Amino acid sequence: MKSLKIAVCLKSVPDPKQWHKVTINPQTKTIQKEGIPRIISPLDRHALEAAVRLKEAHGGSVIVVCMGSPGARENIQEALALGADEAVFLSDRAFGGADSLATARALAAALKKLGLPGLIFCGAVSYYGSTGQVGPQIAQFLGINHFSAVRFLDYKGGKLYAEIVTDGGFALCEGKLPLLVTVRREINKPRGLRLSEAIKARKKKIWTWSSADLGLSSDQLGLKGSGIQMFDFLPLPEAQGAEILEGGPQEIAKEIAQKIKKYRQGGIL
Amino acid sequence: MSVENGLWVFAQAVEGKLLPVSLELLGEGRRLADRLDVGLSAILIGHNLQPLALELIACGADNVLVADHAKLYHYRGELYIPLVEKMILRYRPEIFLFGATQGGKDLAAATAARIGAGLTAHCVAFEIDEHKVLKQLVPAFGGHCVFRSQGNPQMATVAPGVFTIPEPDYERQGKIIEIDFSPPAEPATKIVEFKTEKGSAGGLEEAEVIVAGGAGVGNAENWQLIEKLAHALNAAVGATRPPVDEGWVEEEKMIGQSGRNVRPKLYLAVGISGDQLHLSGVQNPELFIAINKDPKANIFKHAHFGVVEDLTKILPPLIELLSPGGDN
């Protein structure tokens, strides 16, 4: 049997603990997230773990594909320390400002250039954008099938078995490769970073590709190649603000309990 | 009103019933279609769909495009995506709205990629501008980002609970258009087994009282206080993203843009900073109390009453007061 080629699409996102520092410039409508530490989008870590475990069980190789600003390189390095064998970094100003459509188009072009892996893993949603669109869209650009929101996975006899979360419950699906899979958190518990692996990972290869390497023109990529455009920002009027309850914990607890009781007695609840 | 060049809504059938969000979108779709003076059509895919088609007409659809086949009973991308693409290419809708359900999001994303159209997620309001372009409002950064999507149709997803279900009128007339479907001879994917399972959200979407916790709860031990308070109030438990990431609570309990939309009458937010990504999922509580030890937390701008204090000092006496036999 041919060895299994597995790809993982990774997104580098601002650390969710510091999202309050992400702001918008109402004039230019640009989003400012400079200076905020970046992490691998958490569900993408589960995707990576699923890919590495599959490789450990069945052989093959895992390649990471990541599109992002120069700061994403650190996240790619981390992915290599977590078990990926090599990585492609799509780094070019032309990729900037991409929506899900332009992102999927670029990632699909990179995956095609890699000779279409048999299995492609993505997180079911990325943090921050959290549209969940990129995975299914990559599959369309590649002309392959996909399973979204997978919570359990098994690979045997050249077929993939995936339990997916649906609107009515869940479904156990079977699919022939090539397939793209987007994973949910329940699928596994990602391993922690080990220093010895991090040192070994420094020798692993990161290929940096620009838009020219993908054979895509600038109007198919980034902001220009995006399907949606933000053209206005409407700030909400400043909220009125809460009345702050004062006193010791006991007093305050009593006051809250009374407010809830009074509210319930009003017959509304 | 014609199905061509109109406004479309994806009507999703699960286990023989329409998902509420499909009807919610018909209500908003009707308003927008009237504004544009175009027809409103529902796209209905599944099996044994006749009664559902009539329900869609009663809720405002002028046309229902029906693809009825036993193989279509459950959502399956391999079958649904090319079918919807075919319908779009044949009838050329101007606008296409989807509920942000598992199936709806997947179908919308994949279809958009196939036809090269833009797709805006997390919309909470729509407007039609003077050029008859759909303005799509998405909450972010303490306001609304206004998007437009390029390509035909203009596509958007909307979370369940954003719009309300219109009053059905079974006297309304509409047209049912059958769409041919034949399953592929050798599909690459199949469903081996299907299990119905109610989500573990604990009735969050219907709850009148919700106690929600955020990062400020601090640890799994403190999270028990949230659970106990909810129990004392006979309330549902909700959360922001960090407690889910920390594993204190299931993902199904997450409230906000990437979680659930809730409409409680009483909302008690504990250790929640009040990021808009969370607050945009909480629709107009009548009584909103926030407890957070950070006096600068954004949540205090939005709550009716605020307590600036460590939750471990406030919650134990509060739980006692609200428990049966407590001083309440």
XYZ file of C-alpha atoms in Angstrom:
597
model
C 0.000 0.000 0.000
C 1.155 3.475 -0.848
C 2.214 5.460 2.206
C -0.361 7.872 3.503
C 0.225 11.533 2.807
C -1.555 13.694 5.370
C -1.843 17.482 5.399
C -2.977 19.774 8.192
C -4.157 23.323 7.568
C -3.106 25.555 10.441
C -4.200 29.037 11.325
C -2.258 31.358 13.554
C -4.626 33.499 15.643
C -4.308 36.162 18.325
C -4.326 34.573 21.782
C -8.004 34.437 22.863
C -6.994 35.633 26.319
C -6.011 38.951 24.760
C -8.841 39.469 22.300
C -9.897 42.614 24.075
C -6.756 44.178 22.615
C -7.974 43.569 19.065
C -9.584 46.795 17.863
C -10.922 48.366 14.719
C -9.946 51.692 13.239
C -13.377 53.142 12.412
C -11.895 55.409 9.717
C -9.835 52.922 7.746
C -11.986 49.896 8.780
C -8.810 47.950 9.406
C -8.437 45.559 12.285
C -5.450 46.107 14.572
C -4.001 43.026 16.143
C -0.297 43.867 16.171
C 1.647 43.049 19.290
C -0.755 40.361 20.484
C 0.860 36.938 21.013
C -0.259 34.398 18.433
C -1.200 30.785 19.003
C -2.176 27.854 16.818
C -5.961 28.112 16.534
C -7.015 25.613 19.240
C -9.080 23.271 17.061
C -6.246 23.169 14.537
C -4.109 21.674 17.293
C -6.655 18.877 17.543
C -6.460 18.509 13.754
C -2.679 18.238 13.957
C -2.921 15.686 16.758
C -5.385 13.576 14.733
C -2.997 13.643 11.762
C 0.075 12.748 13.832
C -1.733 9.870 15.553
C -2.856 8.509 12.210
C 0.730 8.651 10.969
C 1.984 6.938 14.126
C -0.545 4.132 13.674
C -0.378 3.640 9.897
C 2.858 5.234 8.708
C 3.114 8.050 6.206
C 3.937 11.714 6.599
C 2.325 14.870 7.945
C 2.806 18.212 6.267
C 1.507 21.458 7.718
C 0.186 24.212 5.469
C -0.218 27.622 7.038
C -1.063 30.988 5.529
C -0.270 33.962 7.689
C 1.781 36.979 8.596
C 5.511 36.520 9.427
C 4.645 35.991 13.106
C 2.977 32.691 12.217
C 6.379 31.094 11.674
C 6.659 30.456 15.402
C 3.365 28.572 15.365
C 4.598 26.476 12.445
C 7.763 25.698 14.391
C 5.560 24.568 17.264
C 3.538 22.311 14.939
C 6.778 20.679 13.782
C 7.710 20.068 17.409
C 4.282 18.509 17.925
C 4.874 15.842 15.310
C 4.529 17.286 11.806
C 7.351 16.331 9.418
C 7.559 19.442 7.302
C 5.640 22.609 6.588
C 4.648 25.005 3.857
C 4.343 28.624 4.900
C 2.264 30.793 2.578
C 3.738 34.167 3.303
C 3.186 37.076 0.971
C 1.546 40.468 1.293
C -0.753 39.411 -1.550
C -2.435 36.946 0.837
C -3.326 39.688 3.355
C -6.919 40.546 4.187
C -8.275 37.273 2.788
C -11.786 36.114 3.703
C -12.636 32.417 3.837
C -13.007 32.142 0.053
C -9.607 33.657 -0.753
C -8.005 31.704 2.107
C -9.450 28.412 0.900
C -8.395 29.163 -2.675
C -4.777 29.748 -1.632
C -4.620 26.736 0.692
C -6.172 24.511 -1.980
C -3.607 25.685 -4.543
C -0.801 24.820 -2.102
C -2.291 21.396 -1.395
C -2.598 20.731 -5.106
C 1.028 21.713 -5.616
C 1.947 19.167 -2.937
C 0.347 16.465 -5.077
C -2.996 16.282 -3.293
C -2.603 14.500 0.056
C -4.947 11.569 0.712
C -6.189 13.131 3.909
C -6.460 16.778 4.820
C -7.270 17.904 8.347
C -8.621 21.265 9.486
C -10.157 22.540 12.706
C -13.970 22.687 12.470
C -13.809 26.430 13.153
C -10.940 28.804 13.671
C -10.865 31.056 16.651
C -11.558 34.674 15.993
C -13.295 34.399 12.623
C -15.073 31.229 13.668
C -17.002 30.898 10.415
C -16.137 27.214 9.878
C -16.126 27.912 6.147
C -12.539 27.316 5.105
C -12.476 23.513 5.434
C -15.518 22.763 3.251
C -14.353 25.425 0.781
C -10.874 23.927 0.377
C -12.561 20.598 -0.411
C -14.608 22.240 -3.171
C -11.564 23.921 -4.734
C -9.844 20.526 -4.739
C -12.931 18.706 -6.006
C -12.870 16.201 -3.143
C -15.390 15.141 -0.496
C -15.277 16.251 3.102
C -16.730 15.513 6.530
C -17.399 18.515 8.780
C -17.433 18.503 12.604
C -15.824 15.115 13.212
C -15.616 13.923 16.805
C -14.254 10.396 16.280
C -12.061 8.938 13.581
C -10.848 5.548 12.442
C -8.888 4.512 9.389
C -8.935 0.934 8.199
C -8.828 -0.959 4.969
C -8.044 2.237 3.086
C -11.295 3.821 4.230
C -11.980 6.539 6.725
C -14.728 6.175 9.306
C -15.815 9.430 10.890
C -18.440 10.203 13.447
C -19.803 13.633 12.657
C -21.981 15.937 14.705
C -25.187 16.741 12.835
C -28.281 18.820 13.531
C -30.224 15.781 14.646
C -27.555 13.906 16.587
C -24.570 12.275 15.010
C -23.784 10.116 12.011
C -21.134 7.499 11.466
C -19.863 8.057 7.943
C -17.573 6.102 5.707
C -15.512 7.639 2.956
C -12.958 6.802 0.305
C -9.794 8.873 0.100
C -9.002 11.601 -0.813
C -10.993 13.301 1.912
C -10.912 16.489 3.909
C -11.973 16.320 7.543
C -12.724 19.154 9.966
C -12.394 18.152 13.594
C -14.085 19.094 16.832
C -12.426 19.306 20.210
C -13.762 15.929 21.428
C -11.706 14.027 18.864
C -8.562 13.867 20.994
C -6.428 15.469 23.651
C -3.460 17.146 21.955
C -0.054 16.268 23.344
C 2.040 18.824 25.148
C 5.212 20.331 23.795
C 8.435 18.485 24.706
C 11.785 20.189 24.689
C 13.535 17.250 22.970
C 10.990 17.342 20.149
C 11.288 21.108 19.871
C 15.077 20.766 19.414
C 14.658 18.029 16.772
C 12.044 20.141 14.997
C 14.592 22.859 14.277
C 16.061 20.580 11.610
C 12.713 20.084 9.903
C 12.058 21.960 6.699
C 9.715 24.929 6.305
C 9.105 25.845 2.665
C 8.045 29.437 2.153
C 5.806 30.012 -0.840
C 4.563 33.261 -2.327
C 1.544 33.876 -4.536
C 3.775 33.316 -7.592
C 4.599 29.808 -6.331
C 0.890 29.015 -6.304
C 0.298 30.227 -9.826
C -2.543 32.451 -8.676
C -2.958 36.075 -9.696
C -3.249 38.820 -7.095
C -6.947 39.387 -7.856
C -7.688 35.816 -6.721
C -5.966 36.319 -3.394
C -6.112 38.394 -0.239
C -8.502 41.286 0.075
C -8.929 41.574 -3.717
C -9.812 37.913 -4.098
C -12.248 37.941 -1.196
C -15.938 37.358 -1.660
C -17.026 39.709 1.091
C -15.992 43.232 1.877
C -16.518 45.355 4.959
C -17.537 48.787 3.750
C -18.848 50.410 6.872
C -18.610 50.252 10.617
C -21.450 51.436 12.840
C -20.421 51.918 16.466
C -23.143 51.241 19.024
C -24.089 54.058 21.353
C -22.234 53.779 24.653
C -24.252 51.563 26.995
C -25.733 53.178 30.057
C -23.702 51.210 32.564
C -24.556 49.136 35.593
C -25.571 50.400 39.000
C -22.778 49.073 41.223
C -23.974 47.439 44.433
C -21.897 48.443 47.457
C -21.295 46.771 50.781
C -19.799 43.614 52.259
C -20.224 40.246 50.512
C -23.091 39.205 52.815
C -24.975 42.444 52.247
C -24.473 42.318 48.503
C -25.545 38.675 48.323
C -28.692 39.615 50.200
C -29.372 42.505 47.869
C -28.981 40.328 44.768
C -31.231 37.647 46.257
C -33.843 40.309 46.997
C -33.661 41.747 43.509
C -34.153 38.313 41.983
C -37.005 37.559 44.361
C -38.704 40.882 43.677
C -38.301 40.345 39.960
C -39.830 36.890 40.194
C -42.713 38.195 42.255
C -43.402 40.738 39.525
C -44.812 37.735 37.736
C -42.411 37.955 34.869
C -40.581 34.765 35.745
C -43.707 35.814 -7.770
C -40.986 34.138 -9.760
C -38.326 31.805 -8.461
C -35.826 33.407 -10.851
C -33.713 36.272 -9.551
C -35.424 36.090 -6.193
C -34.526 35.748 -2.570
C -33.864 32.203 -1.385
C -33.847 30.616 2.019
C -32.425 27.165 2.742
C -35.165 25.273 4.601
C -33.575 22.451 6.535
C -35.542 19.338 7.418
C -34.250 17.179 10.269
C -36.081 13.995 11.221
C -39.155 15.082 9.287
C -39.372 18.553 10.830
C -38.250 21.988 9.731
C -35.590 23.540 11.923
C -36.962 26.719 13.550
C -34.187 28.854 12.049
C -35.527 28.073 8.559
C -38.868 29.647 9.466
C -37.148 32.554 11.216
C -35.288 33.273 7.975
C -38.528 33.136 5.986
C -39.928 35.931 8.140
C -36.914 38.161 7.509
C -36.705 36.935 3.905
C -40.313 38.031 3.297
C -39.532 41.534 4.541
C -36.448 41.810 2.307
C -38.155 40.273 -0.742
C -41.038 42.762 -0.451
C -38.554 45.592 -0.171
C -36.835 44.374 -3.362
C -40.125 43.430 -5.007
C -38.910 39.913 -5.806
C -40.186 36.417 -5.026
C -39.264 34.500 -1.889
C -38.358 30.864 -2.422
C -37.502 28.127 0.052
C -35.091 25.348 -0.906
C -36.280 22.122 0.682
C -34.249 18.919 0.446
C -35.091 15.611 2.118
C -37.742 12.945 1.957
C -41.549 12.993 2.332
C -41.564 16.762 2.230
C -45.124 17.671 1.200
C -46.337 18.851 4.653
C -43.145 20.821 5.182
C -43.527 22.567 1.830
C -47.027 23.686 2.854
C -45.666 24.974 6.161
C -43.045 27.019 4.292
C -45.714 28.583 2.087
C -47.799 29.373 5.180
C -44.772 31.117 6.660
C -44.211 33.355 3.654
C -42.610 31.431 0.765
C -43.941 32.166 -2.733
C -42.208 29.086 -4.098
C -40.749 25.953 -2.622
C -38.104 24.115 -4.608
C -38.366 20.533 -3.492
C -35.837 17.745 -3.992
C -37.424 14.656 -2.474
C -35.568 11.346 -2.326
C -34.986 8.679 0.318
C -31.209 9.175 -0.040
C -31.623 12.839 0.844
C -33.277 12.200 4.206
C -30.101 13.078 6.136
C -27.796 15.943 5.239
C -24.926 14.653 3.120
C -22.527 17.080 1.495
C -21.719 14.825 -1.439
C -25.384 14.831 -2.504
C -26.663 18.196 -1.265
C -23.861 20.484 -2.480
C -24.020 19.693 -6.234
C -27.810 19.698 -6.055
C -27.970 23.214 -4.609
C -25.308 24.396 -7.039
C -27.464 23.089 -9.883
C -30.515 24.963 -8.579
C -28.539 28.216 -8.306
C -27.145 27.943 -11.820
C -30.616 27.227 -13.181
C -32.646 29.905 -11.386
C -30.017 32.547 -10.524
C -31.209 33.844 -7.149
C -30.104 37.346 -6.051
C -29.809 36.558 -2.356
C -29.476 33.225 -0.539
C -29.789 32.958 3.267
C -28.831 29.944 5.393
C -29.307 29.108 9.059
C -25.995 28.689 10.876
C -26.664 25.047 11.747
C -24.184 22.214 11.149
C -25.781 21.400 7.815
C -26.587 24.991 6.882
C -23.065 26.265 7.479
C -21.478 23.390 5.593
C -23.809 23.686 2.623
C -23.497 27.475 2.440
C -19.691 27.423 2.592
C -19.257 24.663 0.036
C -21.817 26.097 -2.378
C -20.293 29.571 -2.127
C -16.877 28.164 -3.047
C -18.300 26.257 -6.017
C -19.895 29.321 -7.544
C -17.191 31.728 -6.355
C -19.572 33.854 -4.274
C -18.854 35.632 -1.009
C -20.456 34.362 2.172
C -20.916 36.469 5.301
C -21.227 34.600 8.597
C -22.772 35.684 11.918
C -25.238 38.200 10.428
C -27.723 39.712 12.882
C -29.490 42.235 10.658
C -29.975 43.027 6.987
C -30.770 46.181 5.094
C -31.333 46.843 1.418
C -29.486 49.914 0.175
C -30.512 52.286 -2.615
C -28.720 50.146 -5.194
C -30.702 47.106 -4.026
C -27.576 45.629 -2.500
C -27.905 43.572 0.666
C -26.104 45.168 3.621
C -25.150 42.490 6.141
C -24.552 43.525 9.742
C -22.183 41.508 11.901
C -21.536 42.440 15.537
C -17.885 43.151 16.404
C -15.660 45.699 18.113
C -18.497 47.316 20.065
C -20.608 47.975 16.983
C -21.608 46.431 13.708
C -19.365 45.712 10.770
C -21.344 46.163 7.568
C -20.468 43.714 4.814
C -21.573 43.130 1.286
C -20.871 39.921 -0.528
C -19.693 39.844 -4.105
C -20.935 37.479 -6.733
C -24.323 35.987 -7.376
C -26.147 35.259 -5.205
C -25.260 37.392 -2.184
C -24.950 34.787 0.542
C -25.140 34.950 4.317
C -25.614 32.730 7.364
C -27.670 33.667 10.414
C -27.620 31.971 13.813
C -30.790 30.409 15.222
C -32.724 32.826 17.412
C -31.742 36.082 15.697
C -35.100 36.531 13.945
C -38.535 35.399 15.073
C -40.820 32.844 13.437
C -43.666 34.481 11.491
C -47.293 33.595 12.227
C -48.262 30.863 9.722
C -51.186 31.553 7.391
C -52.394 28.334 5.769
C -54.598 30.331 3.358
C -51.487 31.673 1.627
C -50.903 30.379 -1.887
C -47.556 29.283 -3.209
C -46.002 27.125 -5.852
C -44.190 23.835 -5.310
C -41.508 23.156 -7.896
C -40.018 19.698 -8.007
C -36.313 19.383 -8.706
C -34.980 16.176 -10.242
C -32.458 14.250 -8.251
C -30.757 10.995 -8.988
C -28.109 9.737 -6.578
C -24.618 9.057 -7.923
C -24.083 5.426 -8.915
C -20.893 5.120 -6.893
C -20.795 7.665 -4.107
C -17.464 8.123 -2.312
C -19.133 8.690 1.050
C -22.008 7.079 2.874
C -23.742 7.213 6.226
C -23.290 3.899 8.027
C -25.334 4.715 11.058
C -27.389 7.628 12.285
C -28.182 8.309 15.902
C -30.613 10.888 17.136
C -29.266 12.665 20.148
C -30.490 15.728 21.921
C -27.693 18.188 22.462
C -26.283 18.603 25.938
C -27.003 22.325 25.989
C -29.422 21.726 28.862
C -32.236 23.775 27.322
C -30.015 26.870 27.158
C -31.798 28.405 24.169
C -35.206 28.202 25.852
C -34.011 29.047 29.390
C -35.591 32.039 31.142
C -32.866 32.141 33.768
C -29.200 31.619 32.940
C -26.147 31.682 35.177
C -23.065 32.049 33.014
C -19.400 31.954 33.929
C -16.276 33.220 32.207
C -12.491 33.129 32.514
C -12.709 35.005 35.817
C -14.217 31.952 37.490
C -10.595 30.844 37.657
C -10.655 27.078 38.096
C -12.748 23.926 37.959
C -13.401 24.042 41.690
C -14.888 27.537 41.491
C -16.921 26.411 38.511
C -18.870 24.212 40.908
C -20.151 27.446 42.461
C -21.623 28.409 39.084
C -23.334 25.021 38.853
C -24.627 25.295 42.419
C -25.958 28.798 41.898
C -27.716 27.677 38.725
C -29.191 24.758 40.624
C -30.438 27.038 43.403
C -32.084 29.310 40.832
C -33.377 26.433 38.725
C -31.423 28.065 35.921
C -29.489 26.815 32.911
C -25.678 27.040 32.952
C -23.916 29.021 30.250
C -20.307 29.909 29.559
C -17.966 32.038 27.497
C -15.166 30.451 25.521
C -12.358 30.210 28.131
C -14.217 27.837 30.537
C -14.918 25.589 27.537
C -11.255 25.678 26.517
C -10.238 24.918 30.096
C -12.576 21.931 30.128
C -14.712 23.149 33.050
C -17.879 22.885 30.964
C -19.082 21.341 27.681
C -18.820 23.275 24.439
C -22.604 23.050 23.970
C -23.013 25.546 26.825
C -21.046 28.264 25.077
C -22.988 31.479 24.517
C -21.961 33.996 21.886
C -21.140 34.462 18.259
C -19.571 31.041 17.818
C -21.839 29.409 20.393
C -25.507 29.740 21.164
C -27.920 32.622 21.001
C -29.956 32.960 24.189
C -32.930 35.060 25.292
C -33.073 34.753 29.070
C -35.221 37.055 31.182
C -32.665 36.929 33.970
C -28.956 36.768 33.127
C -26.361 36.413 35.836
C -22.823 36.807 34.482
C -20.020 35.724 36.783
C -16.359 36.365 36.000
C -17.237 37.398 32.458
C -15.302 40.323 30.987
C -18.091 41.157 28.549
C -16.474 40.776 25.141
C -18.966 41.563 22.387
C -18.373 38.134 20.831
C -20.094 36.793 23.938
C -22.641 39.539 24.550
C -23.943 39.461 20.978
C -25.346 36.023 21.842
C -27.376 37.331 24.782
C -30.582 38.964 23.585
C -32.107 41.659 25.819
C -32.338 40.181 29.311
C -34.857 42.004 31.509
C -32.633 41.670 34.550
C -28.886 41.492 33.990
C -26.558 41.191 36.980
C -22.774 40.990 36.605
C -20.219 39.890 39.172
C -16.573 40.562 38.356
C -13.651 41.618 40.493
C -12.292 43.905 37.782
C -14.096 47.252 38.079
C -13.063 48.117 34.521
C -14.631 45.003 32.984
C -16.717 45.832 29.920
C -19.584 43.765 31.303
C -20.419 46.612 33.706
C -21.273 48.836 30.752
C -24.020 46.435 29.733
C -25.372 44.941 32.962
C -28.173 46.559 34.965
C -26.532 45.816 38.298
C -22.885 45.175 38.989
C -20.895 43.706 41.831
C -17.163 44.388 41.976
C -16.006 41.543 44.164
C -14.316 38.167 44.189
C -16.919 35.577 43.209
C -15.784 33.167 45.927
C -16.942 35.722 48.491
C -20.311 36.488 46.897
C -21.502 33.178 45.506
C -21.491 30.999 48.662
C -23.816 33.306 50.650
C -25.900 33.932 47.526
C -26.326 30.203 46.917
C -27.381 29.754 50.506
C -29.920 32.582 50.307
C -31.422 31.279 47.085
C -31.516 27.606 48.046
C -34.749 26.131 49.389
C -34.884 26.953 53.075
C -32.583 29.932 52.477
C -33.653 33.433 53.381
C -35.538 33.926 50.124
